[in-house]
Structure formats: C-alpha cells, structure tokens
XYZ file of C-alpha atoms in Angstrom:
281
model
C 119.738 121.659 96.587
C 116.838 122.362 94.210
C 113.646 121.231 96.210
C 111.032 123.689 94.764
C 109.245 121.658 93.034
C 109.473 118.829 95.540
C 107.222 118.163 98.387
C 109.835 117.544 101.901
C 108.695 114.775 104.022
C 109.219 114.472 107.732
C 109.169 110.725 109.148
C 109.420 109.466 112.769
C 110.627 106.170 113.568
C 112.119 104.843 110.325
C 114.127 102.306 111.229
C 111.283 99.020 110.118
C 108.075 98.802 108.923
C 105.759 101.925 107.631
C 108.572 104.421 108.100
C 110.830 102.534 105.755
C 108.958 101.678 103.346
C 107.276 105.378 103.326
C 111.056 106.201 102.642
C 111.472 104.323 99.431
C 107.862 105.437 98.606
C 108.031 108.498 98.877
C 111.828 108.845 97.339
C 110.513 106.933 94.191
C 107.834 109.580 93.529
C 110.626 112.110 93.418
C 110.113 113.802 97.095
C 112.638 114.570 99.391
C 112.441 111.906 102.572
C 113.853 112.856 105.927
C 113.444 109.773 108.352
C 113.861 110.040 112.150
C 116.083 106.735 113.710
C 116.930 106.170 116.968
C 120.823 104.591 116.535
C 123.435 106.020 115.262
C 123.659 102.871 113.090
C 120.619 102.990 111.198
C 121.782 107.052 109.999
C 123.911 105.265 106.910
C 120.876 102.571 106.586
C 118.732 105.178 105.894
C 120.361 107.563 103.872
C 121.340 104.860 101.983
C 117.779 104.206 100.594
C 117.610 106.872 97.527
C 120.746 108.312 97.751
C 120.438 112.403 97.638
C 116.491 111.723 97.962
C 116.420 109.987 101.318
C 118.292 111.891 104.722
C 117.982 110.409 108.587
C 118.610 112.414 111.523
C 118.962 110.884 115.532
C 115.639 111.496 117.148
C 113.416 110.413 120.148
C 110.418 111.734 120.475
C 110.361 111.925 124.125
C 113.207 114.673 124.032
C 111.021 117.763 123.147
C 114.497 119.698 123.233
C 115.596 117.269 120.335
C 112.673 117.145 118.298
C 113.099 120.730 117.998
C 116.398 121.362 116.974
C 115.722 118.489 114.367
C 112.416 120.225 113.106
C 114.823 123.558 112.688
C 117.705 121.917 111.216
C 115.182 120.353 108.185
C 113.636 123.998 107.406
C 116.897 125.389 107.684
C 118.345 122.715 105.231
C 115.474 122.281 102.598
C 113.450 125.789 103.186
C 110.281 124.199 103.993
C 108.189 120.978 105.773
C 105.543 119.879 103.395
C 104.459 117.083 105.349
C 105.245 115.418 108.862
C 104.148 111.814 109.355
C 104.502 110.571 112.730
C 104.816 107.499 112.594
C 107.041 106.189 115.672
C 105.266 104.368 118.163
C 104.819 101.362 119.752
C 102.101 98.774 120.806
C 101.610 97.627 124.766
C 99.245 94.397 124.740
C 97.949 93.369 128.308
C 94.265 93.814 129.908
C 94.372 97.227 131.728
C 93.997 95.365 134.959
C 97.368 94.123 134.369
C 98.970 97.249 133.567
C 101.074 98.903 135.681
C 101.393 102.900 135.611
C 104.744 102.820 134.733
C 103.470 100.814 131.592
C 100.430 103.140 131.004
C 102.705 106.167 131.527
C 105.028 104.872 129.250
C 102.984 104.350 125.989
C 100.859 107.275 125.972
C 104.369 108.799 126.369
C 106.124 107.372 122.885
C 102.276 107.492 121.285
C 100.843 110.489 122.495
C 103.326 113.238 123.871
C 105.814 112.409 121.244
C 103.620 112.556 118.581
C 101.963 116.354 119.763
C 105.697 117.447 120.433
C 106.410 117.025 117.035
C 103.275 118.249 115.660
C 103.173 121.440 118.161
C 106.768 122.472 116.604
C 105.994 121.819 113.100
C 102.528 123.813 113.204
C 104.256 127.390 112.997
C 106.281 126.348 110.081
C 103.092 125.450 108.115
C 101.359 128.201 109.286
C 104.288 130.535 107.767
C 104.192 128.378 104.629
C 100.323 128.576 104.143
C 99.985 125.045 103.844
C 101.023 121.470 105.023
C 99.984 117.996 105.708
C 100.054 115.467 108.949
C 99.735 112.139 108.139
C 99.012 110.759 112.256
C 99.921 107.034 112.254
C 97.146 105.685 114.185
C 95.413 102.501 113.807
C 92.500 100.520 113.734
C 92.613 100.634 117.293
C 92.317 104.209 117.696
C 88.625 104.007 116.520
C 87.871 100.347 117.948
C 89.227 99.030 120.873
C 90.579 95.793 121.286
C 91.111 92.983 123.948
C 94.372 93.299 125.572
C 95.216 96.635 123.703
C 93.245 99.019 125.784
C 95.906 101.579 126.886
C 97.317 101.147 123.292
C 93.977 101.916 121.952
C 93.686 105.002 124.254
C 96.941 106.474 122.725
C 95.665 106.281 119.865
C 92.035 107.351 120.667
C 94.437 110.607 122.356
C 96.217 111.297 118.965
C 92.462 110.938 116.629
C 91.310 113.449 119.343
C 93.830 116.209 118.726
C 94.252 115.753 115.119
C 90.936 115.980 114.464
C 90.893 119.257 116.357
C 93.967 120.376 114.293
C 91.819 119.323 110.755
C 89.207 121.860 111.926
C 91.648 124.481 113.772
C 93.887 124.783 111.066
C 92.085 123.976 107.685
C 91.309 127.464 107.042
C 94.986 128.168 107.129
C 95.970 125.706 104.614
C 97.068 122.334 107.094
C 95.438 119.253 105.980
C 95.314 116.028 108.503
C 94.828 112.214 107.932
C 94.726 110.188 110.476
C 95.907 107.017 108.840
C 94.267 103.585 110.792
C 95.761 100.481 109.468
C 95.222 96.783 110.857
C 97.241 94.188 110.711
C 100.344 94.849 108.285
C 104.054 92.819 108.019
C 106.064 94.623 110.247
C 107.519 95.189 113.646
C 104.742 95.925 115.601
C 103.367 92.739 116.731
C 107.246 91.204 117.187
C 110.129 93.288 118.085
C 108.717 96.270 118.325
C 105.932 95.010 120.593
C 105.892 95.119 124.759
C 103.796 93.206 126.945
C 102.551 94.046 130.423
C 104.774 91.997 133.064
C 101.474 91.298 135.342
C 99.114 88.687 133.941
C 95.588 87.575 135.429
C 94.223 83.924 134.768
C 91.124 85.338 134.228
C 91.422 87.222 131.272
C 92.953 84.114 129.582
C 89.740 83.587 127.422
C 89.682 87.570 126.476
C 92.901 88.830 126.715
C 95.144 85.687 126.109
C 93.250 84.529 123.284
C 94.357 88.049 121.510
C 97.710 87.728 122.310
C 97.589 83.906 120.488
C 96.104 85.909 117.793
C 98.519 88.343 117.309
C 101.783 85.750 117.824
C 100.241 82.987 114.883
C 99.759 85.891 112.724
C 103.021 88.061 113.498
C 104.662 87.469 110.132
C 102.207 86.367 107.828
C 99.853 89.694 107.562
C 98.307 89.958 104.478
C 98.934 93.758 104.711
C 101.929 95.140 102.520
C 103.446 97.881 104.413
C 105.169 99.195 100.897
C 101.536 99.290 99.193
C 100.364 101.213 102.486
C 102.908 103.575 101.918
C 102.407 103.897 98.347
C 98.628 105.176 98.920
C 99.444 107.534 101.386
C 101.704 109.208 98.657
C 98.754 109.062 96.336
C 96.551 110.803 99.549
C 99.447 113.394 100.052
C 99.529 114.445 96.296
C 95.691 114.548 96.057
C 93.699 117.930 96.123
C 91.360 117.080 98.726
C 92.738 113.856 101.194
C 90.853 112.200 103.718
C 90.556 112.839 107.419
C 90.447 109.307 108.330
C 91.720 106.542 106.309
C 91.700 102.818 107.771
C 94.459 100.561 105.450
C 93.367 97.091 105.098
C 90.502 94.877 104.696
C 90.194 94.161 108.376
C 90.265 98.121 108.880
C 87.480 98.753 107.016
C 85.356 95.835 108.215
C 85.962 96.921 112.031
C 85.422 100.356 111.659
C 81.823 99.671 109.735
C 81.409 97.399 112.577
C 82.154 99.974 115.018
C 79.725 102.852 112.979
C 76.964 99.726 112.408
C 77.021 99.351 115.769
C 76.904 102.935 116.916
C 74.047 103.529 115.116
C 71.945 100.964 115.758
C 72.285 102.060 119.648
C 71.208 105.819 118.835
C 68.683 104.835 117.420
C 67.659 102.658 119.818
C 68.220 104.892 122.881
C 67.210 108.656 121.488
C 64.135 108.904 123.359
C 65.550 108.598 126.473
C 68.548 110.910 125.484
C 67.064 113.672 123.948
C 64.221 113.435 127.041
C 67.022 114.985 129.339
C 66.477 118.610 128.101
C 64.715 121.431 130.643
C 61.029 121.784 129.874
C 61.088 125.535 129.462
C-alpha cells in the first residue's frame, strides 16, 4: 500500500459525531483514516466510508493491553502514525454534589486515562519518526466550567493539562499538539452518548437543572456542523505551524474571551496583594 506521500490518521471513538465525520474528512483530502469502534458491527460501517482510504479496528480505551496492540498493528500495517486524534469520550452532566465516585471514577476514566494510554503508546513512534501531531478532543469545557458539567469539565481540564505539557516536552522533537475545544455541535454527545448522575438535589434545580433544560431543547438543533469541524482540523493538521488551542464554534470563542476577560480583570485587580507575599530580603 503506497502511503508515502500520505499523512496516517489515528481516530478514537468513530462510531457518531466528530470521529465520523473526521473519517470522511480526512479520506476526502487523500489521507489514510484508521477509526477506533467499539462493536464489531460498526468495523464494515466504517471501512465502508472511503473504501481503501478509511480502516476501523475494535478498541476501548480503557484496555491499555488493547490500545497497544492496536497502536502496533497500524505502524506495522502503514509504516508510520502521522497523527492520533483522540477523540472518544463521553459527557457526565450532574452537580458534583450529586455525583457518586463510581460516576466521577468513571469519566475521568473514558476522558482522561484512555486518552493518556493512547497518547503514552503513540509518543515513541513519533519520537522514532521525528515528527507527529495530537489533535486532544477537548471542549469548551476544558477551559470554562459549566453548571452541572463539573467532573466533565475536570476531565477535560486533566487532558489540557498534559497536552500542554506534551506541546512543550516534545516540540523540540518534532510532536505538535492542539487541543481542539468545541461547544455545542450536532452530535451524540448531549443525547445518546450522554450520562447523567442517578442522585439529584432540589436545590440545584435553578443552577444545575436549568443546564440540563438547556442542553435537552438544544440536543439536535446545534448550529455547529460536526463535518465543517472536521474539515478545519484537516486544514490545522496540514498547516506549517497549528495552534495549541483551538475552540470550534461561535459560543467557543465567546466563552473562552469571557473566561480570559474575566481573568484579567481579577489580576489586575488583586496584584498588590499577590505579589506582596514575597520575603523582604
């Protein structure tokens, strides 16, 4: 198979939503696709998508012993591992009073240790290569939190954290990061793919509750266009110099400016008594 000229993707969780339409994305440009599914079912789906340009291998995250021998069967099929995007994941909605640890325990699981398993096994490949490129599926709510999303936002707070750490520990050996941030898109996540906590507290009705309403009226009618999403992060992985962090959407980008308006304003505010903590020597 002549993949040379190619770049070879890696995808987590392609069964709906970013991962599939990254598969017809990135298969359109010419690229090689290899999409991660959890049922034996979705395999033909999959490959189905670009024949000879799109492949699907059985893969949960949580099985470190299986996201290995998939990592090695890709290099040993195409030669190389251009770029990994983890993208499988799911969102928990529920105050964090309500949460149980099971719950907790559960997400930053899927979101967190599934996501640094594969990005711990594909490092050494990249490193051998002398370059490569993570695209980290985060979300707005990795850089602000939400109401009723707080362990979901702390996943995804935990997977900024160490792939910004990888951007600066591995630049100089040719591995590029973007932590992609997107906020409200037509897929899975607010509807199938979505959990709730089991507990719920009357109190948090006016916080939490009013969220979840949120998220239910506009499950389905997102303005954001997962295939457009995926189309720019082809652009980002075929530009010279991509960004660390890249909120998708409208909402995104008026959150996070929020968010840095915000976190500004309070530095400023408070310096004097926060740089007035040093020893007089």
């Amino acid at each position: 198979m002549e993949t040379e000229n190619q770049k070879i993707w890696l995808v987590t969780g392609v069964s709906s939503g970013f991962g599939k339409a990254l598969m017809t994305a990135i298969s359109e440009k010419g690229d090689i696709a290899v999409g991660t599914v959890r049922k034996k079912e979705q395999l033909v789906l999959t490959e189905s998508i670009n024949p000879g340009k799109t492949f699907a291998y059985l893969l949960d995250v949580n099985n470190s012993k299986q996201v290995s021998e998939v990592i090695d069967n890709i290099k040993t099929k195409f030669g190389k591992i251009d770029i990994v995007v983890n993208n499988a994941g799911y969102g928990l909605i529920g105050a964090v009073e309500e949460t149980s640890e099971q719950e907790a325990r559960q997400q930053i699981e899927t979101n967190v240790f599934g996501a640094l398993s594969v990005t711990q096994k594909a490092l050494p490949i990249m490193r051998e290569q002398g370059n490569g490129h993570f695209f980290q599926i985060s979300s707005i709510g990795g850089l602000v939190s939400y109401p009723g999303a707080g362990i979901y936002n702390a996943s995804k707070y935990a997977l900024e954290g160490f792939s910004e750490a990888i951007a600066k520990e591995a630049r100089h050996l040719g591995i590029k990061v973007t932590i992609v941030e997107p906020g409200p898109f037509r897929t899975e996540w607010a509807g199938t793919s979505m959990k709730q906590t089991k507990n719920r507290i009357a109190a948090y009705n006016t916080t939490v509750g009013e969220f979840r309403n949120w998220l239910e009226a506009d499950n389905g009618s997102q303005v954001g266009d997962p295939y457009l999403a995926a189309k720019a992060m082809v652009t980002l992985a075929h530009s010279n110099n991509p960004p660390l962090n890249f909120p998708v959407g409208e909402m995104a980008i008026n959150d996070a400016r929020e968010k840095i308006n915000r976190l500004q304003q309070e530095i400023d505010k408070w310096e004097s008594l926060s740089v007035n903590t040093a020893f007089n020597e």
